[in-house]
Short mmCIF file of C-alpha atoms in Angstrom, two decimals:
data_model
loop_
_atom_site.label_atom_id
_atom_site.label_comp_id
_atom_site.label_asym_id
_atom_site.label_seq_id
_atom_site.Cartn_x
_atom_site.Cartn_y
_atom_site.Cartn_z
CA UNK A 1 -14.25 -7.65 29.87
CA UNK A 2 -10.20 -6.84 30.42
CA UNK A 3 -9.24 -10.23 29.02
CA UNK A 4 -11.90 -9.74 25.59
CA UNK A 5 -10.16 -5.91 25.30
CA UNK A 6 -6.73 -7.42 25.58
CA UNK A 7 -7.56 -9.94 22.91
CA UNK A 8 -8.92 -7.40 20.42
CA UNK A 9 -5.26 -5.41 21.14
CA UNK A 10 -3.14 -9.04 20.52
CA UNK A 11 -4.93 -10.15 17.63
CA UNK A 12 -4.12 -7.59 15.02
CA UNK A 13 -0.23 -6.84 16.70
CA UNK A 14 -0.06 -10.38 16.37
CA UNK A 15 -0.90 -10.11 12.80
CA UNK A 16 1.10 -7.04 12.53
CA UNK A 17 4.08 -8.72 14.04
CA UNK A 18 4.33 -12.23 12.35
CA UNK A 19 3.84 -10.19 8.61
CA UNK A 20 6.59 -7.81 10.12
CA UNK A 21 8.70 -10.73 10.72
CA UNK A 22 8.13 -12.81 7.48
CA UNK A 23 9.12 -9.42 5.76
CA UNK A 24 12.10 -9.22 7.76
CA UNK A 25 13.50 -12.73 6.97
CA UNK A 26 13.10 -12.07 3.02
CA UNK A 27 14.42 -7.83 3.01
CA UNK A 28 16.86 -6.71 1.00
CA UNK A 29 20.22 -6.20 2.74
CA UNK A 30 21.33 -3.64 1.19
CA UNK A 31 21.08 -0.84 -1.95
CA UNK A 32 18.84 -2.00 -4.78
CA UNK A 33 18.44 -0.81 -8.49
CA UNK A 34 16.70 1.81 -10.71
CA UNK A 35 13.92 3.45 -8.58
CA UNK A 36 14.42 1.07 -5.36
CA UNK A 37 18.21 2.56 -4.86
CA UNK A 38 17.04 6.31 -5.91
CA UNK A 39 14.42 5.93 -3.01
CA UNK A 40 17.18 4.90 -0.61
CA UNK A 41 19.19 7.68 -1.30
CA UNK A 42 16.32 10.68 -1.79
CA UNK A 43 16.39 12.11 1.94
CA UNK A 44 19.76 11.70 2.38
CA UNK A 45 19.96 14.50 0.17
CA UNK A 46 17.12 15.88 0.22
CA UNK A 47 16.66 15.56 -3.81
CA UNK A 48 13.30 15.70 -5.67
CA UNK A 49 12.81 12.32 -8.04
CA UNK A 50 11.09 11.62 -10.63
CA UNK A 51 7.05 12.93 -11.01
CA UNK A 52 5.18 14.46 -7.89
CA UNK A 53 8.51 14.31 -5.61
CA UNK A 54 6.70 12.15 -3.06
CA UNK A 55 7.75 15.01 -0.24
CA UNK A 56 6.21 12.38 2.59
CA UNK A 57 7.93 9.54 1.79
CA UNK A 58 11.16 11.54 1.73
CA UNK A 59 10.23 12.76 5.53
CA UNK A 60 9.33 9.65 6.36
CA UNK A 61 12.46 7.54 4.41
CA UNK A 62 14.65 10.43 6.51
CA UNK A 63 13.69 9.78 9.96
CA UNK A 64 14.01 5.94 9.16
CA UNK A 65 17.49 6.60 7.73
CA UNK A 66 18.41 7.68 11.69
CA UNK A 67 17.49 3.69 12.99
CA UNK A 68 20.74 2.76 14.33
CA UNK A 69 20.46 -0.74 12.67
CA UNK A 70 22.11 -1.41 9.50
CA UNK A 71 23.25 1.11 6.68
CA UNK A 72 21.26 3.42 5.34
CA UNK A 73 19.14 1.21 2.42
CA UNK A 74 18.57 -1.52 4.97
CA UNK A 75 16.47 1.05 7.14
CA UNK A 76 14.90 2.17 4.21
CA UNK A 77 13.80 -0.87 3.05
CA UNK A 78 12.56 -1.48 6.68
CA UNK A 79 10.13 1.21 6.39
CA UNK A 80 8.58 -0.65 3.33
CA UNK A 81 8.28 -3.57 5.55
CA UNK A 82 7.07 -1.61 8.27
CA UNK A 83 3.74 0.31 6.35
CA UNK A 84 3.65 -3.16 4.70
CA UNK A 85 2.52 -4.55 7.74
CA UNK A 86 0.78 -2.21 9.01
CA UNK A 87 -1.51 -2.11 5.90
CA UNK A 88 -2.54 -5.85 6.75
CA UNK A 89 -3.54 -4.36 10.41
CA UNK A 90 -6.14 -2.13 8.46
CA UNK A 91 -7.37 -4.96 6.72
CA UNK A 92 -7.77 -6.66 10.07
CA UNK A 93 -9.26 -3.50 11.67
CA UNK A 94 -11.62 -2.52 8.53
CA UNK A 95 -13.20 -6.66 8.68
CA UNK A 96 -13.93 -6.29 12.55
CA UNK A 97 -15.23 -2.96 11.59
CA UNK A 98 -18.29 -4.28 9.17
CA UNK A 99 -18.35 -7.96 10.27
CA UNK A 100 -16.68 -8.67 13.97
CA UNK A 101 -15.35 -12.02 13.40
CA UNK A 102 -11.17 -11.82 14.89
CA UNK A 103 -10.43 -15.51 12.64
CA UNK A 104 -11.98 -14.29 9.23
CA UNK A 105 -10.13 -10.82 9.98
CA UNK A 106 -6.67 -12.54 10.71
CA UNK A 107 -7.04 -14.86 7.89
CA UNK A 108 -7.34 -12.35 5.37
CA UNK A 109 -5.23 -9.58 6.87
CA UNK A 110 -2.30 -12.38 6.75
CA UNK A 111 -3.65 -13.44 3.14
CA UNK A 112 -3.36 -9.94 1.91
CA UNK A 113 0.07 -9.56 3.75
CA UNK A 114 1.59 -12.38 1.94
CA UNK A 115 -0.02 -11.54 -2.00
CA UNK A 116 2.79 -11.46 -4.00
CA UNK A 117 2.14 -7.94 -5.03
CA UNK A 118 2.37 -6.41 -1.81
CA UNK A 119 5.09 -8.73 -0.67
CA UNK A 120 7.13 -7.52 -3.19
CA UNK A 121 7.06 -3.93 -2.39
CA UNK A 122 7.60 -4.94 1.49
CA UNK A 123 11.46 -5.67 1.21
CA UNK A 124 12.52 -2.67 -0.59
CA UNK A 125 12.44 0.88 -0.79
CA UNK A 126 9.59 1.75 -2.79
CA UNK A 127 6.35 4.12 -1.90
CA UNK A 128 3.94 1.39 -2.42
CA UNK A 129 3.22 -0.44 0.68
CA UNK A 130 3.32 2.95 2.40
CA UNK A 131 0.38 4.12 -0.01
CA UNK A 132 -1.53 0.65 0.54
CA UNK A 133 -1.01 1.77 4.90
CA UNK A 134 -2.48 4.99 3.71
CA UNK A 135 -5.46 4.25 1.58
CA UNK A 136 -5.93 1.56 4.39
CA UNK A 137 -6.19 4.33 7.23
CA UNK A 138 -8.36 6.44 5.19
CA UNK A 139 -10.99 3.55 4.16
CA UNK A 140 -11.09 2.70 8.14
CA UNK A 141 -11.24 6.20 9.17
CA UNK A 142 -14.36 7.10 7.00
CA UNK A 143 -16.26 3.80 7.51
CA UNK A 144 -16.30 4.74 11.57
CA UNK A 145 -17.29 7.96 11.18
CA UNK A 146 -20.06 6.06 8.70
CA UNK A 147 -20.96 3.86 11.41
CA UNK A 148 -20.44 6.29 14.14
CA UNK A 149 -20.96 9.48 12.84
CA UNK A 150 -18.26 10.66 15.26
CA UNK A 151 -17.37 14.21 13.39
CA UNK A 152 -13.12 13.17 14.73
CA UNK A 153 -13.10 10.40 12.57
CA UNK A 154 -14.59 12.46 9.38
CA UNK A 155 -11.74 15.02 9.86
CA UNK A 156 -9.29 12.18 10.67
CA UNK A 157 -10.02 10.29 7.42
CA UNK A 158 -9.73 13.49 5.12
CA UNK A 159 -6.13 14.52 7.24
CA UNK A 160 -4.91 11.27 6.20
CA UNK A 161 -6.36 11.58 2.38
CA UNK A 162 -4.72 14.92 1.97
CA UNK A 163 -1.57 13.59 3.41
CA UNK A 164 -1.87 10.99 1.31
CA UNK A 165 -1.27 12.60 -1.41
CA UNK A 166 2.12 13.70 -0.30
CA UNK A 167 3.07 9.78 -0.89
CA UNK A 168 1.30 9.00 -4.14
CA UNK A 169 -0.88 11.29 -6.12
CA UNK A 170 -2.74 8.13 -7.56
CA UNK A 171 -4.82 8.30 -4.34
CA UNK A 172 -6.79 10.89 -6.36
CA UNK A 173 -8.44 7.85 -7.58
CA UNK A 174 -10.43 7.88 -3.83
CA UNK A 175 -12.08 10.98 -4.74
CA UNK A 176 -15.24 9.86 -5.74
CA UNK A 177 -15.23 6.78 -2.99
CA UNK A 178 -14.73 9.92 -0.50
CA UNK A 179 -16.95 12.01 -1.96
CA UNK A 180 -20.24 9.69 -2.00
CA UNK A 181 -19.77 8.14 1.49
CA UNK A 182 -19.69 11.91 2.52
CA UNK A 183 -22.91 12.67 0.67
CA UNK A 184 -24.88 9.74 1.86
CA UNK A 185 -23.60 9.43 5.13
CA UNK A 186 -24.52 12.96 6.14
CA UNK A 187 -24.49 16.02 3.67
CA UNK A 188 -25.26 18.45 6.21
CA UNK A 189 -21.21 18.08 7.22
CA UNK A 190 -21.06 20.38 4.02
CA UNK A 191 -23.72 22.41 5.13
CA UNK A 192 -21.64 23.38 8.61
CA UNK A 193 -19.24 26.41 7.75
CA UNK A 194 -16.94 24.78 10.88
CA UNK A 195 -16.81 21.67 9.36
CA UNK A 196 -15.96 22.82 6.03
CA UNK A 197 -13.30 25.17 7.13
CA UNK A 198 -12.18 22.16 8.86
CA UNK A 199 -11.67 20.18 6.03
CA UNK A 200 -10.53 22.73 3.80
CA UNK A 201 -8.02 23.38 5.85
CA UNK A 202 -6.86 19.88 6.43
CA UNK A 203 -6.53 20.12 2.30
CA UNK A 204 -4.73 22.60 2.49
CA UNK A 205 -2.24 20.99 4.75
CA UNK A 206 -2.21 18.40 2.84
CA UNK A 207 -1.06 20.20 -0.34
CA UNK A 208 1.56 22.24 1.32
CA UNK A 209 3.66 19.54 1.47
CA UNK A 210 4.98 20.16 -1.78
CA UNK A 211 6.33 23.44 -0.70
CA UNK A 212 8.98 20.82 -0.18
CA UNK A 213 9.44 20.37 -3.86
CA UNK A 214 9.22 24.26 -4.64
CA UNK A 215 12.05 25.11 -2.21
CA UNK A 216 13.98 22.46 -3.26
CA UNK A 217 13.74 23.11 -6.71
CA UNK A 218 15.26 26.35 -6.40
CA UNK A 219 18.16 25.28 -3.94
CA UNK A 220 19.07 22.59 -6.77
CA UNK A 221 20.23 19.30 -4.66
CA UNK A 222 22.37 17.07 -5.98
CA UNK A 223 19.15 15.18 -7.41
CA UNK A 224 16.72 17.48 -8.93
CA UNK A 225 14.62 16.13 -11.41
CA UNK A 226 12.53 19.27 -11.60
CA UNK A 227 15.34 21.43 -12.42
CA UNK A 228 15.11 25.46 -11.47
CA UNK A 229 11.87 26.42 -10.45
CA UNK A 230 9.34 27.71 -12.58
CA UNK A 231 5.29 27.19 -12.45
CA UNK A 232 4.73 26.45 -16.11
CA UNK A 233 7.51 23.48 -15.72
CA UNK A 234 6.07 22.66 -12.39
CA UNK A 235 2.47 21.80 -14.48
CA UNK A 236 4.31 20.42 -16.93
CA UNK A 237 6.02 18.19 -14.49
CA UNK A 238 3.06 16.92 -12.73
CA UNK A 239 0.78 16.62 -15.55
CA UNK A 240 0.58 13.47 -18.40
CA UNK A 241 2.18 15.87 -20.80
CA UNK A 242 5.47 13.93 -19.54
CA UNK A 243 3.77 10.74 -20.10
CA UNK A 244 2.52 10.46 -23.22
CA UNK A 245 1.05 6.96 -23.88
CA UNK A 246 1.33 5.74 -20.09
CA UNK A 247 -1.82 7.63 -18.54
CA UNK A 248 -5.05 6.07 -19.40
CA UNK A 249 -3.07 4.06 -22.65
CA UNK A 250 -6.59 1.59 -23.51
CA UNK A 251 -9.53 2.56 -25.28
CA UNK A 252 -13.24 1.49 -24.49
CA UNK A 253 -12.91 -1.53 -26.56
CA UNK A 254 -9.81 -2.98 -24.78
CA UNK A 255 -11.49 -2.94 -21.21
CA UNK A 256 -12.94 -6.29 -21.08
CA UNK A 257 -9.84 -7.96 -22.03
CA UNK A 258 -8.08 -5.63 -19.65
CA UNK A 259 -11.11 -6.91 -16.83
CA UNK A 260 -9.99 -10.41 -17.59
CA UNK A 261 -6.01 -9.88 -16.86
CA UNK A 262 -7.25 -7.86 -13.97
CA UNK A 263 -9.71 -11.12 -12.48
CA UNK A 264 -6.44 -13.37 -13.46
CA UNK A 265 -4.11 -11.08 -11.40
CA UNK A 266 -7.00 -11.15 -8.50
CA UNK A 267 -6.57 -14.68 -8.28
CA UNK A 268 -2.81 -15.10 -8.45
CA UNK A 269 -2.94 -12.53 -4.79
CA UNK A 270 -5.43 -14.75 -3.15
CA UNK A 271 -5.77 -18.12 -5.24
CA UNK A 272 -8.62 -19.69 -6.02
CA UNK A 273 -10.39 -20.04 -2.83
CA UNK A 274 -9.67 -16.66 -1.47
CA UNK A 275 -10.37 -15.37 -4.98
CA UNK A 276 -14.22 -17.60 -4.11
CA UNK A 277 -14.60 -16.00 -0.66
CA UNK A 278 -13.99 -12.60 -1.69
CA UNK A 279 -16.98 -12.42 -3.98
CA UNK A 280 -19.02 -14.19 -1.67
CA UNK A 281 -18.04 -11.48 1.25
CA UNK A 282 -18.53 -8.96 -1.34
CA UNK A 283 -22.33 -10.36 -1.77
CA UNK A 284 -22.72 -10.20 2.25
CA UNK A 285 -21.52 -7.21 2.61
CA UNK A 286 -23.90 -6.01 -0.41
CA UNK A 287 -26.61 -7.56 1.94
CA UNK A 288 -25.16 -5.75 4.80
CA UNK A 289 -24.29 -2.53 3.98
CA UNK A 290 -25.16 -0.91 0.94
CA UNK A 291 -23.76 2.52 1.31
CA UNK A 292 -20.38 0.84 2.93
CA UNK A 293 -20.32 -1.63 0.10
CA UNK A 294 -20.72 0.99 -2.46
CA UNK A 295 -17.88 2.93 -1.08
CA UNK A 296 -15.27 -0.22 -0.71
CA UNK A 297 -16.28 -0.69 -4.34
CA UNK A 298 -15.58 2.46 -5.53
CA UNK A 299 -12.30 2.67 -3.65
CA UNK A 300 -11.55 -0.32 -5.72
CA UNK A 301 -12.93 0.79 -9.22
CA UNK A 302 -11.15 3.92 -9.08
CA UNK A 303 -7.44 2.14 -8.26
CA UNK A 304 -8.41 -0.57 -11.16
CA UNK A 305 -9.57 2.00 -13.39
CA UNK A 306 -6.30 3.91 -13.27
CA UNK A 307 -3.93 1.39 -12.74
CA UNK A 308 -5.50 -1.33 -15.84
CA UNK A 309 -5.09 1.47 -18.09
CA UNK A 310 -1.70 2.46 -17.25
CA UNK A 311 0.55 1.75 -19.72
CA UNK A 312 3.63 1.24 -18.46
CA UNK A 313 5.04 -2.47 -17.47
CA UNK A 314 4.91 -1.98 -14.03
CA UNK A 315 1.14 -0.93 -13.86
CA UNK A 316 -0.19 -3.96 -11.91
CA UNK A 317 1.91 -1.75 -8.51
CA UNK A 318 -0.78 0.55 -8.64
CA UNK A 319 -2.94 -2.61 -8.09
CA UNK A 320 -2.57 -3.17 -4.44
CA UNK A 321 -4.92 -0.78 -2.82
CA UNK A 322 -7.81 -2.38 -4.90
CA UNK A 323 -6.35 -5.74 -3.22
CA UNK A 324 -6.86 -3.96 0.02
CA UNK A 325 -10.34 -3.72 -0.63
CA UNK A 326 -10.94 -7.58 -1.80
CA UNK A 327 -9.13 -8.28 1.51
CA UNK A 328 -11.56 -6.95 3.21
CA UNK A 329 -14.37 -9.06 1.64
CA UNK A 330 -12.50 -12.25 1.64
CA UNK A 331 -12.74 -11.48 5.74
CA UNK A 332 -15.89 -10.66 5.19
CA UNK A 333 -16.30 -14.09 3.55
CA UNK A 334 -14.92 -15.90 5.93
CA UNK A 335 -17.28 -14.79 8.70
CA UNK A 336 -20.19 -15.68 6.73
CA UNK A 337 -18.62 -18.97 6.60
CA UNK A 338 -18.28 -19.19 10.21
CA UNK A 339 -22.01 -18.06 10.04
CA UNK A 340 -23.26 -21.09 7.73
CA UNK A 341 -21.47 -23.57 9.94
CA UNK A 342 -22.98 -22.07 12.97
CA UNK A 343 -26.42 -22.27 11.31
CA UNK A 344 -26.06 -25.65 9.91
CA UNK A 345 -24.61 -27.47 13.55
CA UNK A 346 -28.02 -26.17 15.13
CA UNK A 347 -30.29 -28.16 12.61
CA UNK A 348 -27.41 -31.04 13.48
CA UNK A 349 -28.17 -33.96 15.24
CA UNK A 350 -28.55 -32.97 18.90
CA UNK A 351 -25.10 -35.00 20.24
CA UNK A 352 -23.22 -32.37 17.34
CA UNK A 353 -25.00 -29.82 19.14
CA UNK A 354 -24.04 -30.84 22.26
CA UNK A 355 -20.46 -28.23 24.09
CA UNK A 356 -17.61 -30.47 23.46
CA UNK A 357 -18.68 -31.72 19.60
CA UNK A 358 -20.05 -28.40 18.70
CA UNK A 359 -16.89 -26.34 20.05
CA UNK A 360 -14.40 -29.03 18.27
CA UNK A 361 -15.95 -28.44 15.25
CA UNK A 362 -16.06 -24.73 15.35
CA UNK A 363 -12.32 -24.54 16.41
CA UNK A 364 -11.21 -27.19 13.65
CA UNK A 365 -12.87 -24.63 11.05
CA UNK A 366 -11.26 -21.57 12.69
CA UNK A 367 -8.10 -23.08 12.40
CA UNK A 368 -8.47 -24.60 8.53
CA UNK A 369 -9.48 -20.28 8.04
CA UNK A 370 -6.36 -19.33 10.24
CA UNK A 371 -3.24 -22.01 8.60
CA UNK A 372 -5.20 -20.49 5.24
CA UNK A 373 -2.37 -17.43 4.32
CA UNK A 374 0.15 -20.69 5.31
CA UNK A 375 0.16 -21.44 1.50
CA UNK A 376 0.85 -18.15 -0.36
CA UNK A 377 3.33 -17.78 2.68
CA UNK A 378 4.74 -20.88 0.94
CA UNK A 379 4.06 -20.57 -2.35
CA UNK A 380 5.56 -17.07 -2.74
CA UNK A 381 8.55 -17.00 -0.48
CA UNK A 382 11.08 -18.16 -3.26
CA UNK A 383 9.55 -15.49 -5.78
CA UNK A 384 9.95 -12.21 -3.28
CA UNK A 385 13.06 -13.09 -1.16
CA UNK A 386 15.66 -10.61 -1.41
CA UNK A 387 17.52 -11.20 1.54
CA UNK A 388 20.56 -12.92 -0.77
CA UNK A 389 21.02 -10.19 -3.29
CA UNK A 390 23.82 -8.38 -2.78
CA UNK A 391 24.62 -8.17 -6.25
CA UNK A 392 24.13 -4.56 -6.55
CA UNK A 393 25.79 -3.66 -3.34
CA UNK A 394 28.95 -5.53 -4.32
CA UNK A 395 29.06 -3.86 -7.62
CA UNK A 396 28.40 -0.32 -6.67
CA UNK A 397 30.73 -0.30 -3.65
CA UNK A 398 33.50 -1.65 -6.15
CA UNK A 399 33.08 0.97 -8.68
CA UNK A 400 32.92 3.56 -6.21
CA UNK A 401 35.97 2.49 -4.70
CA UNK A 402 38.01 2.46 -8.12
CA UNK A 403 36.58 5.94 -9.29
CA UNK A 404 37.14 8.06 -6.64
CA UNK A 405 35.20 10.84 -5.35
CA UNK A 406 35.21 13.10 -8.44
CA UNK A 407 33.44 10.45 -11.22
CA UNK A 408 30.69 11.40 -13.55
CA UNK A 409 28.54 9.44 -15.05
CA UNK A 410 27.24 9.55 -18.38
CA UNK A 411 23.22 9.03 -18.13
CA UNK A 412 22.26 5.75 -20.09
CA UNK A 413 18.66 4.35 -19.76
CA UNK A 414 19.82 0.82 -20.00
CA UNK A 415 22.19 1.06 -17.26
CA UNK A 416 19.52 3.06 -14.89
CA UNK A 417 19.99 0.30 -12.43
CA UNK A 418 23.14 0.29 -12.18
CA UNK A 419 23.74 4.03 -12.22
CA UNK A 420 21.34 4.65 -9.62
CA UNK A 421 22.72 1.91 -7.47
CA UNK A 422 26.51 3.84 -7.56
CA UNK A 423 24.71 6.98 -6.64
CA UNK A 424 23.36 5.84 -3.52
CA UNK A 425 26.73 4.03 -2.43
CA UNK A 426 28.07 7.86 -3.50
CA UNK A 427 26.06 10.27 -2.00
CA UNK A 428 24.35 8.55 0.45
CA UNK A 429 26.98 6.25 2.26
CA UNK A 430 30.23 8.27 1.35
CA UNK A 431 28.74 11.58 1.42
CA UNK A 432 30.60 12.78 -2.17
CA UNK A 433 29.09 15.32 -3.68
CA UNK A 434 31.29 15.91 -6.37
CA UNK A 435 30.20 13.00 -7.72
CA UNK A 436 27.59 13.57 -10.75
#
């Protein structure tokens, strides 16, 4: 019993570990560009960037700036890799949760690691993988209590939502995902004035994290793209009034075409067998578990929803959470793979049923299903590896060096990169805040 609880415990640090390390080998060294260096820099001075201010990442991003291990935008970009990671441990976690089958839960946890999407946003500074950890933790916490009905995991997976939110408002997207696995799990939690003052106040926690951006405002930090307090530019700030054409930029008639990019995107993650696998585990887990399937889906449906119909060039980032969820059934997949085999050696002829031929064949399958993530390991490694670009580094430190502490720059949108790169070598290695 000691030895089966020890290899539930190395299993997914295993999985945690070797994604941690194939992050590590492909990180970026040093400062990035555009939003990547502005995220380096952020906590070091405590600024406010662009929409919703993302007051946990900054926490978060500040206690990581204190590793003693490389400068300040390597242990940034560390944390990416770190949630990174961590998000493929909820995939593992969330497949032994609904199907309890350690191979089909490694296999995809490591196939989800190493998607090119979510690879990409490991080895830099960006909120993305931290948000995919997040919606990850909430999707595990609420299917336990489902299965469980353990009232501490309810109140653990709505803490974590309305944290959430402190990362990356486009978790709002989980509402109705939350809302119906609630309601058909047990609506008498809503009933229960303890509960619900329980949960309200966990909201409530949850949105006083952007007292952070309120005080800040007002004590105007070096980056402040709020400007001076004031509640009718606060809703202006945080509402698609800013973004005019981004937010929801496809009609009704353009969402089949923007289905088929989505299906095409799907399959570029896993490739074409994973992309198989996951609809089959999303038919077994139909067969399974209706009201868990239902929710998984809607998790998805809302992130697709949202991010297809973004309108801005980066929209398939806001993608990766609804890869989460396909994760999940390609494990799911997997073990009803394992499950056919299974079936089909005991109509076998009896010799195949027989210890030694049965076990060989079993452990040749589980370790086709394990070397599986070994190809988009392969396959993507050229297209996310950052660990040789110091080109932004170089140049930033050198301008910095000829300008002096006193520069100011003139903002230009096609330099952003650049500009934001100089600002982190400025304020957040040399500490010069003169510099504008």
């Amino acid at each position: 019993m000691r030895a089966r609880r020890l290899a539930k415990a190395l299993v997914p640090a295993g999985v945690g570990l070797l994604a941690f390390a194939v992050y590590l080998q492909t990180l970026l060294p040093g400062v990035g560009w555009g939003d990547i260096a502005r995220f380096q820099y952020v906590a070091k001075v405590w600024g406010i960037p662009h929409r919703f201010g993302y007051p946990l990442y900054i926490v978060l991003s500040r206690l990581f700036g204190y590793l003693p291990v490389g400068d300040l935008a390597y242990r940034i970009n560390l944390m990416s890799a770190l949630f990174a990671a961590l998000a493929a441990v909820m995939v593992y976690v969330t497949v032994m949760r609904l199907v309890d089958d350690w191979v089909g839960a490694a296999s995809a946890a490591l196939s989800f690691a190493f998607s090119v999407e979510l690879w990409r946003q490991a080895v830099v500074a960006e909120v993305y993988s931290l948000n995919a950890f997040l919606i990850g933790a909430v999707v595990l916490a609420l299917l336990g209590w489902h299965q469980t009905r353990k009232i501490g995991l309810l109140y653990l997976g709505v803490g974590l939502y309305a944290l959430s939110f402190g990362n990356h408002l486009t978790v709002v997207t989980l509402l109705p995902a939350v809302a119906y696995l609630i309601l058909v799990t047990d609506y008498r939690v809503l009933l229960n004035l303890k509960t619900v003052a329980i949960l309200a106040g966990l909201m409530l926690l949850g949105a006083l994290q952007y007292l952070y951006v309120i005080i800040r405002a007002n004590q105007q930090p070096l980056l402040n793209e709020l400007g001076p307090f004031s509640w009718r530019g606060w809703i202006h700030w945080m509402t698609r009034s800013r973004f005019q054409g981004q937010f929801f930029g496809y009609g009704l008639g353009a969402q089949v075409d923007r289905m088929r990019i989505y299906l095409e995107l799907l399959t570029q993650q896993f490739f074409r067998w994973g992309y198989i696998l996951g609809w089959i585990g999303a038919w077994e887990q139909l067969k399974a578990d209706l009201k868990s399937y239902v929710f998984l889906a809607l998790v998805g449906l809302g992130v697709f929803v949202f991010g297809m119909n973004y309108g801005g060039a980066t929209f398939s980032i806001y993608l990766i959470p609804s890869y989460f969820v396909f994760a999940v059934f390609l494990g799911s997949g997997l073990g009803a793979l394992r499950t056919l085999l299974d079936q089909l050696l005991g109509k076998a002829p009896r010799w195949l049923r027989q210890p030694p031929a049965f076990t060989a064949v079993r452990v040749v399958l589980a370790a086709i299903i394990l070397l599986m993530p070994l190809y988009p390991l392969w396959r993507n490694w050229a297209e996310v590896d950052q660990s040789e670009n110091m080109y932004y580094r170089d140049m930033a430190r050198s301008f910095v060096e000829q300008a002096g502490p006193d520069f100011v720059l003139v903002e230009s949108e096609p330099f952003y990169d650049d500009l934001e790169a100089i600002l982190y070598v400025a304020w957040g290695e040399n500490g010069w805040q003169t510099a504008r």
